[in-house]
Amino acid sequence: MGGIFSAPKAPPPPPPPPPPPERSSAEVGAEAAAERKRLRAQRGRASTILTGGQGVANGSAVATKQLLGQ
């Protein structure tokens, strides 16, 4: 029964994207140096954090729980 109407045709696929531009070795070296500098700065900030994720590690009695009025 499909003799009167034909099936629709699929549209052609889109063209492939263009290849990424080539980078020179100077650009790659500059990006690597910037990344090393960023990581070095990040390590510098990490050394200023004196507590961990759970707070102060040593159990000093700076603030002890007390009943109201005592």
JSON list of N, CA and C in Angstrom, two decimals, residues 7-68:
[
{"chain": "A", "resi": 7, "resn": "ALA", "atom": "N", "xyz": [8.59, 7.47, 1.48]},
{"chain": "A", "resi": 7, "resn": "ALA", "atom": "CA", "xyz": [9.11, 7.84, 2.80]},
{"chain": "A", "resi": 7, "resn": "ALA", "atom": "C", "xyz": [9.92, 9.13, 2.69]},
{"chain": "A", "resi": 8, "resn": "PRO", "atom": "N", "xyz": [9.88, 9.98, 3.71]},
{"chain": "A", "resi": 8, "resn": "PRO", "atom": "CA", "xyz": [10.67, 11.22, 3.66]},
{"chain": "A", "resi": 8, "resn": "PRO", "atom": "C", "xyz": [12.17, 10.91, 3.65]},
{"chain": "A", "resi": 9, "resn": "LYS", "atom": "N", "xyz": [12.91, 11.74, 2.99]},
{"chain": "A", "resi": 9, "resn": "LYS", "atom": "CA", "xyz": [14.36, 11.56, 2.90]},
{"chain": "A", "resi": 9, "resn": "LYS", "atom": "C", "xyz": [15.03, 12.29, 4.06]},
{"chain": "A", "resi": 10, "resn": "ALA", "atom": "N", "xyz": [16.07, 11.69, 4.59]},
{"chain": "A", "resi": 10, "resn": "ALA", "atom": "CA", "xyz": [16.82, 12.28, 5.70]},
{"chain": "A", "resi": 10, "resn": "ALA", "atom": "C", "xyz": [17.67, 13.44, 5.17]},
{"chain": "A", "resi": 11, "resn": "PRO", "atom": "N", "xyz": [17.78, 14.52, 5.97]},
{"chain": "A", "resi": 11, "resn": "PRO", "atom": "CA", "xyz": [18.63, 15.63, 5.52]},
{"chain": "A", "resi": 11, "resn": "PRO", "atom": "C", "xyz": [20.11, 15.22, 5.56]},
{"chain": "A", "resi": 12, "resn": "PRO", "atom": "N", "xyz": [20.93, 15.85, 4.76]},
{"chain": "A", "resi": 12, "resn": "PRO", "atom": "CA", "xyz": [22.36, 15.48, 4.76]},
{"chain": "A", "resi": 12, "resn": "PRO", "atom": "C", "xyz": [23.00, 15.86, 6.11]},
{"chain": "A", "resi": 13, "resn": "PRO", "atom": "N", "xyz": [24.00, 15.11, 6.55]},
{"chain": "A", "resi": 13, "resn": "PRO", "atom": "CA", "xyz": [24.64, 15.42, 7.84]},
{"chain": "A", "resi": 13, "resn": "PRO", "atom": "C", "xyz": [25.40, 16.75, 7.76]},
{"chain": "A", "resi": 14, "resn": "PRO", "atom": "N", "xyz": [25.54, 17.42, 8.91]},
{"chain": "A", "resi": 14, "resn": "PRO", "atom": "CA", "xyz": [26.28, 18.69, 8.90]},
{"chain": "A", "resi": 14, "resn": "PRO", "atom": "C", "xyz": [27.77, 18.44, 8.62]},
{"chain": "A", "resi": 15, "resn": "PRO", "atom": "N", "xyz": [28.46, 19.44, 8.11]},
{"chain": "A", "resi": 15, "resn": "PRO", "atom": "CA", "xyz": [29.89, 19.25, 7.83]},
{"chain": "A", "resi": 15, "resn": "PRO", "atom": "C", "xyz": [30.67, 19.10, 9.14]},
{"chain": "A", "resi": 16, "resn": "PRO", "atom": "N", "xyz": [31.79, 18.39, 9.12]},
{"chain": "A", "resi": 16, "resn": "PRO", "atom": "CA", "xyz": [32.57, 18.21, 10.35]},
{"chain": "A", "resi": 16, "resn": "PRO", "atom": "C", "xyz": [33.18, 19.54, 10.80]},
{"chain": "A", "resi": 17, "resn": "PRO", "atom": "N", "xyz": [33.40, 19.69, 12.11]},
{"chain": "A", "resi": 17, "resn": "PRO", "atom": "CA", "xyz": [33.98, 20.94, 12.61]},
{"chain": "A", "resi": 17, "resn": "PRO", "atom": "C", "xyz": [35.43, 21.07, 12.14]},
{"chain": "A", "resi": 18, "resn": "PRO", "atom": "N", "xyz": [35.91, 22.29, 12.02]},
{"chain": "A", "resi": 18, "resn": "PRO", "atom": "CA", "xyz": [37.30, 22.47, 11.58]},
{"chain": "A", "resi": 18, "resn": "PRO", "atom": "C", "xyz": [38.27, 22.00, 12.66]},
{"chain": "A", "resi": 19, "resn": "PRO", "atom": "N", "xyz": [39.45, 21.54, 12.28]},
{"chain": "A", "resi": 19, "resn": "PRO", "atom": "CA", "xyz": [40.42, 21.07, 13.28]},
{"chain": "A", "resi": 19, "resn": "PRO", "atom": "C", "xyz": [40.90, 22.25, 14.13]},
{"chain": "A", "resi": 20, "resn": "PRO", "atom": "N", "xyz": [41.28, 21.98, 15.40]},
{"chain": "A", "resi": 20, "resn": "PRO", "atom": "CA", "xyz": [41.78, 23.06, 16.26]},
{"chain": "A", "resi": 20, "resn": "PRO", "atom": "C", "xyz": [43.09, 23.62, 15.71]},
{"chain": "A", "resi": 21, "resn": "PRO", "atom": "N", "xyz": [43.34, 24.88, 15.96]},
{"chain": "A", "resi": 21, "resn": "PRO", "atom": "CA", "xyz": [44.58, 25.48, 15.44]},
{"chain": "A", "resi": 21, "resn": "PRO", "atom": "C", "xyz": [45.81, 24.88, 16.12]},
{"chain": "A", "resi": 22, "resn": "GLU", "atom": "N", "xyz": [46.87, 24.81, 15.38]},
{"chain": "A", "resi": 22, "resn": "GLU", "atom": "CA", "xyz": [48.13, 24.29, 15.92]},
{"chain": "A", "resi": 22, "resn": "GLU", "atom": "C", "xyz": [48.76, 25.32, 16.84]},
{"chain": "A", "resi": 23, "resn": "ARG", "atom": "N", "xyz": [49.35, 24.85, 17.95]},
{"chain": "A", "resi": 23, "resn": "ARG", "atom": "CA", "xyz": [50.01, 25.76, 18.88]},
{"chain": "A", "resi": 23, "resn": "ARG", "atom": "C", "xyz": [51.51, 25.58, 18.76]},
{"chain": "A", "resi": 24, "resn": "SER", "atom": "N", "xyz": [52.22, 26.69, 18.88]},
{"chain": "A", "resi": 24, "resn": "SER", "atom": "CA", "xyz": [53.68, 26.60, 18.80]},
{"chain": "A", "resi": 24, "resn": "SER", "atom": "C", "xyz": [54.24, 26.12, 20.13]},
{"chain": "A", "resi": 25, "resn": "SER", "atom": "N", "xyz": [55.49, 25.69, 20.11]},
{"chain": "A", "resi": 25, "resn": "SER", "atom": "CA", "xyz": [56.11, 25.20, 21.34]},
{"chain": "A", "resi": 25, "resn": "SER", "atom": "C", "xyz": [56.29, 26.33, 22.35]},
{"chain": "A", "resi": 26, "resn": "ALA", "atom": "N", "xyz": [56.43, 27.57, 21.87]},
{"chain": "A", "resi": 26, "resn": "ALA", "atom": "CA", "xyz": [56.55, 28.71, 22.80]},
{"chain": "A", "resi": 26, "resn": "ALA", "atom": "C", "xyz": [55.26, 28.92, 23.56]},
{"chain": "A", "resi": 27, "resn": "GLU", "atom": "N", "xyz": [54.12, 28.77, 22.88]},
{"chain": "A", "resi": 27, "resn": "GLU", "atom": "CA", "xyz": [52.83, 28.92, 23.56]},
{"chain": "A", "resi": 27, "resn": "GLU", "atom": "C", "xyz": [52.62, 27.82, 24.58]},
{"chain": "A", "resi": 28, "resn": "VAL", "atom": "N", "xyz": [52.99, 26.59, 24.21]},
{"chain": "A", "resi": 28, "resn": "VAL", "atom": "CA", "xyz": [52.84, 25.46, 25.12]},
{"chain": "A", "resi": 28, "resn": "VAL", "atom": "C", "xyz": [53.73, 25.66, 26.34]},
{"chain": "A", "resi": 29, "resn": "GLY", "atom": "N", "xyz": [54.96, 26.11, 26.13]},
{"chain": "A", "resi": 29, "resn": "GLY", "atom": "CA", "xyz": [55.88, 26.34, 27.25]},
{"chain": "A", "resi": 29, "resn": "GLY", "atom": "C", "xyz": [55.38, 27.45, 28.16]},
{"chain": "A", "resi": 30, "resn": "ALA", "atom": "N", "xyz": [54.81, 28.51, 27.59]},
{"chain": "A", "resi": 30, "resn": "ALA", "atom": "CA", "xyz": [54.28, 29.62, 28.40]},
{"chain": "A", "resi": 30, "resn": "ALA", "atom": "C", "xyz": [53.10, 29.16, 29.24]},
{"chain": "A", "resi": 31, "resn": "GLU", "atom": "N", "xyz": [52.23, 28.33, 28.65]},
{"chain": "A", "resi": 31, "resn": "GLU", "atom": "CA", "xyz": [51.09, 27.82, 29.42]},
{"chain": "A", "resi": 31, "resn": "GLU", "atom": "C", "xyz": [51.55, 26.89, 30.54]},
{"chain": "A", "resi": 32, "resn": "ALA", "atom": "N", "xyz": [52.56, 26.08, 30.29]},
{"chain": "A", "resi": 32, "resn": "ALA", "atom": "CA", "xyz": [53.07, 25.18, 31.32]},
{"chain": "A", "resi": 32, "resn": "ALA", "atom": "C", "xyz": [53.69, 25.98, 32.46]},
{"chain": "A", "resi": 33, "resn": "ALA", "atom": "N", "xyz": [54.42, 27.05, 32.13]},
{"chain": "A", "resi": 33, "resn": "ALA", "atom": "CA", "xyz": [55.02, 27.89, 33.17]},
{"chain": "A", "resi": 33, "resn": "ALA", "atom": "C", "xyz": [53.94, 28.57, 34.00]},
{"chain": "A", "resi": 34, "resn": "ALA", "atom": "N", "xyz": [52.88, 29.04, 33.35]},
{"chain": "A", "resi": 34, "resn": "ALA", "atom": "CA", "xyz": [51.79, 29.68, 34.08]},
{"chain": "A", "resi": 34, "resn": "ALA", "atom": "C", "xyz": [51.10, 28.69, 35.01]},
{"chain": "A", "resi": 35, "resn": "GLU", "atom": "N", "xyz": [50.94, 27.45, 34.56]},
{"chain": "A", "resi": 35, "resn": "GLU", "atom": "CA", "xyz": [50.32, 26.43, 35.40]},
{"chain": "A", "resi": 35, "resn": "GLU", "atom": "C", "xyz": [51.20, 26.09, 36.60]},
{"chain": "A", "resi": 36, "resn": "ARG", "atom": "N", "xyz": [52.52, 25.99, 36.39]},
{"chain": "A", "resi": 36, "resn": "ARG", "atom": "CA", "xyz": [53.43, 25.74, 37.52]},
{"chain": "A", "resi": 36, "resn": "ARG", "atom": "C", "xyz": [53.37, 26.88, 38.52]},
{"chain": "A", "resi": 37, "resn": "LYS", "atom": "N", "xyz": [53.31, 28.11, 38.04]},
{"chain": "A", "resi": 37, "resn": "LYS", "atom": "CA", "xyz": [53.24, 29.27, 38.93]},
{"chain": "A", "resi": 37, "resn": "LYS", "atom": "C", "xyz": [51.94, 29.25, 39.73]},
{"chain": "A", "resi": 38, "resn": "ARG", "atom": "N", "xyz": [50.84, 28.89, 39.08]},
{"chain": "A", "resi": 38, "resn": "ARG", "atom": "CA", "xyz": [49.55, 28.83, 39.77]},
{"chain": "A", "resi": 38, "resn": "ARG", "atom": "C", "xyz": [49.57, 27.76, 40.85]},
{"chain": "A", "resi": 39, "resn": "LEU", "atom": "N", "xyz": [50.15, 26.59, 40.55]},
{"chain": "A", "resi": 39, "resn": "LEU", "atom": "CA", "xyz": [50.22, 25.52, 41.55]},
{"chain": "A", "resi": 39, "resn": "LEU", "atom": "C", "xyz": [51.13, 25.89, 42.71]},
{"chain": "A", "resi": 40, "resn": "ARG", "atom": "N", "xyz": [52.22, 26.60, 42.43]},
{"chain": "A", "resi": 40, "resn": "ARG", "atom": "CA", "xyz": [53.12, 27.03, 43.49]},
{"chain": "A", "resi": 40, "resn": "ARG", "atom": "C", "xyz": [52.41, 28.02, 44.41]},
{"chain": "A", "resi": 41, "resn": "ALA", "atom": "N", "xyz": [51.63, 28.93, 43.86]},
{"chain": "A", "resi": 41, "resn": "ALA", "atom": "CA", "xyz": [50.88, 29.89, 44.67]},
{"chain": "A", "resi": 41, "resn": "ALA", "atom": "C", "xyz": [49.81, 29.18, 45.49]},
{"chain": "A", "resi": 42, "resn": "GLN", "atom": "N", "xyz": [49.22, 28.15, 44.93]},
{"chain": "A", "resi": 42, "resn": "GLN", "atom": "CA", "xyz": [48.20, 27.41, 45.65]},
{"chain": "A", "resi": 42, "resn": "GLN", "atom": "C", "xyz": [48.81, 26.67, 46.84]},
{"chain": "A", "resi": 43, "resn": "ARG", "atom": "N", "xyz": [50.00, 26.10, 46.66]},
{"chain": "A", "resi": 43, "resn": "ARG", "atom": "CA", "xyz": [50.67, 25.44, 47.79]},
{"chain": "A", "resi": 43, "resn": "ARG", "atom": "C", "xyz": [51.01, 26.46, 48.87]},
{"chain": "A", "resi": 44, "resn": "GLY", "atom": "N", "xyz": [51.34, 27.68, 48.48]},
{"chain": "A", "resi": 44, "resn": "GLY", "atom": "CA", "xyz": [51.66, 28.71, 49.45]},
{"chain": "A", "resi": 44, "resn": "GLY", "atom": "C", "xyz": [50.47, 29.06, 50.32]},
{"chain": "A", "resi": 45, "resn": "ARG", "atom": "N", "xyz": [49.29, 29.10, 49.72]},
{"chain": "A", "resi": 45, "resn": "ARG", "atom": "CA", "xyz": [48.09, 29.39, 50.50]},
{"chain": "A", "resi": 45, "resn": "ARG", "atom": "C", "xyz": [47.73, 28.23, 51.41]},
{"chain": "A", "resi": 46, "resn": "ALA", "atom": "N", "xyz": [47.97, 27.02, 50.98]},
{"chain": "A", "resi": 46, "resn": "ALA", "atom": "CA", "xyz": [47.62, 25.84, 51.77]},
{"chain": "A", "resi": 46, "resn": "ALA", "atom": "C", "xyz": [48.42, 25.79, 53.06]},
{"chain": "A", "resi": 47, "resn": "SER", "atom": "N", "xyz": [49.61, 26.33, 53.07]},
{"chain": "A", "resi": 47, "resn": "SER", "atom": "CA", "xyz": [50.42, 26.27, 54.28]},
{"chain": "A", "resi": 47, "resn": "SER", "atom": "C", "xyz": [49.92, 27.23, 55.37]},
{"chain": "A", "resi": 48, "resn": "THR", "atom": "N", "xyz": [49.04, 28.16, 55.02]},
{"chain": "A", "resi": 48, "resn": "THR", "atom": "CA", "xyz": [48.53, 29.09, 56.02]},
{"chain": "A", "resi": 48, "resn": "THR", "atom": "C", "xyz": [47.31, 28.55, 56.74]},
{"chain": "A", "resi": 49, "resn": "ILE", "atom": "N", "xyz": [46.72, 27.47, 56.25]},
{"chain": "A", "resi": 49, "resn": "ILE", "atom": "CA", "xyz": [45.54, 26.90, 56.89]},
{"chain": "A", "resi": 49, "resn": "ILE", "atom": "C", "xyz": [46.03, 26.03, 58.04]},
{"chain": "A", "resi": 50, "resn": "LEU", "atom": "N", "xyz": [45.64, 26.37, 59.26]},
{"chain": "A", "resi": 50, "resn": "LEU", "atom": "CA", "xyz": [46.16, 25.68, 60.43]},
{"chain": "A", "resi": 50, "resn": "LEU", "atom": "C", "xyz": [45.21, 24.62, 60.97]},
{"chain": "A", "resi": 51, "resn": "THR", "atom": "N", "xyz": [44.01, 24.53, 60.45]},
{"chain": "A", "resi": 51, "resn": "THR", "atom": "CA", "xyz": [43.07, 23.53, 60.92]},
{"chain": "A", "resi": 51, "resn": "THR", "atom": "C", "xyz": [42.71, 22.60, 59.78]},
{"chain": "A", "resi": 52, "resn": "GLY", "atom": "N", "xyz": [42.21, 21.45, 60.14]},
{"chain": "A", "resi": 52, "resn": "GLY", "atom": "CA", "xyz": [41.77, 20.49, 59.13]},
{"chain": "A", "resi": 52, "resn": "GLY", "atom": "C", "xyz": [40.28, 20.63, 58.89]},
{"chain": "A", "resi": 53, "resn": "GLY", "atom": "N", "xyz": [39.72, 19.64, 58.26]},
{"chain": "A", "resi": 53, "resn": "GLY", "atom": "CA", "xyz": [38.29, 19.65, 57.97]},
{"chain": "A", "resi": 53, "resn": "GLY", "atom": "C", "xyz": [37.44, 19.50, 59.20]},
{"chain": "A", "resi": 54, "resn": "GLN", "atom": "N", "xyz": [38.00, 18.91, 60.26]},
{"chain": "A", "resi": 54, "resn": "GLN", "atom": "CA", "xyz": [37.25, 18.70, 61.50]},
{"chain": "A", "resi": 54, "resn": "GLN", "atom": "C", "xyz": [37.50, 19.79, 62.53]},
{"chain": "A", "resi": 55, "resn": "GLY", "atom": "N", "xyz": [38.25, 20.81, 62.18]},
{"chain": "A", "resi": 55, "resn": "GLY", "atom": "CA", "xyz": [38.54, 21.90, 63.11]},
{"chain": "A", "resi": 55, "resn": "GLY", "atom": "C", "xyz": [39.92, 21.74, 63.70]},
{"chain": "A", "resi": 56, "resn": "VAL", "atom": "N", "xyz": [40.12, 22.29, 64.88]},
{"chain": "A", "resi": 56, "resn": "VAL", "atom": "CA", "xyz": [41.42, 22.25, 65.55]},
{"chain": "A", "resi": 56, "resn": "VAL", "atom": "C", "xyz": [41.73, 20.81, 65.93]},
{"chain": "A", "resi": 57, "resn": "ALA", "atom": "N", "xyz": [42.95, 20.35, 65.61]},
{"chain": "A", "resi": 57, "resn": "ALA", "atom": "CA", "xyz": [43.33, 18.96, 65.83]},
{"chain": "A", "resi": 57, "resn": "ALA", "atom": "C", "xyz": [43.60, 18.65, 67.31]},
{"chain": "A", "resi": 58, "resn": "ASN", "atom": "N", "xyz": [44.26, 19.56, 68.02]},
{"chain": "A", "resi": 58, "resn": "ASN", "atom": "CA", "xyz": [44.55, 19.26, 69.42]},
{"chain": "A", "resi": 58, "resn": "ASN", "atom": "C", "xyz": [43.33, 19.61, 70.27]},
{"chain": "A", "resi": 59, "resn": "GLY", "atom": "N", "xyz": [43.14, 18.88, 71.36]},
{"chain": "A", "resi": 59, "resn": "GLY", "atom": "CA", "xyz": [41.95, 19.05, 72.19]},
{"chain": "A", "resi": 59, "resn": "GLY", "atom": "C", "xyz": [42.16, 20.06, 73.30]},
{"chain": "A", "resi": 60, "resn": "SER", "atom": "N", "xyz": [42.64, 21.25, 72.98]},
{"chain": "A", "resi": 60, "resn": "SER", "atom": "CA", "xyz": [42.86, 22.24, 74.02]},
{"chain": "A", "resi": 60, "resn": "SER", "atom": "C", "xyz": [41.53, 22.70, 74.61]},
{"chain": "A", "resi": 61, "resn": "ALA", "atom": "N", "xyz": [41.56, 23.03, 75.90]},
{"chain": "A", "resi": 61, "resn": "ALA", "atom": "CA", "xyz": [40.34, 23.40, 76.61]},
{"chain": "A", "resi": 61, "resn": "ALA", "atom": "C", "xyz": [40.16, 24.93, 76.53]},
{"chain": "A", "resi": 62, "resn": "VAL", "atom": "N", "xyz": [40.02, 25.43, 75.37]},
{"chain": "A", "resi": 62, "resn": "VAL", "atom": "CA", "xyz": [39.83, 26.88, 75.20]},
{"chain": "A", "resi": 62, "resn": "VAL", "atom": "C", "xyz": [38.43, 27.27, 75.63]},
{"chain": "A", "resi": 63, "resn": "ALA", "atom": "N", "xyz": [37.45, 26.52, 75.20]},
{"chain": "A", "resi": 63, "resn": "ALA", "atom": "CA", "xyz": [36.07, 26.82, 75.57]},
{"chain": "A", "resi": 63, "resn": "ALA", "atom": "C", "xyz": [35.42, 25.53, 76.03]},
{"chain": "A", "resi": 64, "resn": "THR", "atom": "N", "xyz": [35.23, 25.39, 77.35]},
{"chain": "A", "resi": 64, "resn": "THR", "atom": "CA", "xyz": [34.58, 24.18, 77.87]},
{"chain": "A", "resi": 64, "resn": "THR", "atom": "C", "xyz": [33.12, 24.47, 78.13]},
{"chain": "A", "resi": 65, "resn": "LYS", "atom": "N", "xyz": [32.33, 23.44, 78.06]},
{"chain": "A", "resi": 65, "resn": "LYS", "atom": "CA", "xyz": [30.90, 23.60, 78.30]},
{"chain": "A", "resi": 65, "resn": "LYS", "atom": "C", "xyz": [30.66, 23.79, 79.80]},
{"chain": "A", "resi": 66, "resn": "GLN", "atom": "N", "xyz": [29.84, 24.75, 80.14]},
{"chain": "A", "resi": 66, "resn": "GLN", "atom": "CA", "xyz": [29.50, 24.99, 81.53]},
{"chain": "A", "resi": 66, "resn": "GLN", "atom": "C", "xyz": [28.01, 25.24, 81.63]},
{"chain": "A", "resi": 67, "resn": "LEU", "atom": "N", "xyz": [27.49, 24.94, 82.77]},
{"chain": "A", "resi": 67, "resn": "LEU", "atom": "CA", "xyz": [26.07, 25.22, 83.00]},
{"chain": "A", "resi": 67, "resn": "LEU", "atom": "C", "xyz": [25.89, 26.70, 83.19]},
{"chain": "A", "resi": 68, "resn": "LEU", "atom": "N", "xyz": [24.72, 27.20, 82.85]},
{"chain": "A", "resi": 68, "resn": "LEU", "atom": "CA", "xyz": [24.42, 28.60, 82.98]},
{"chain": "A", "resi": 68, "resn": "LEU", "atom": "C", "xyz": [24.44, 28.99, 84.46]}
]
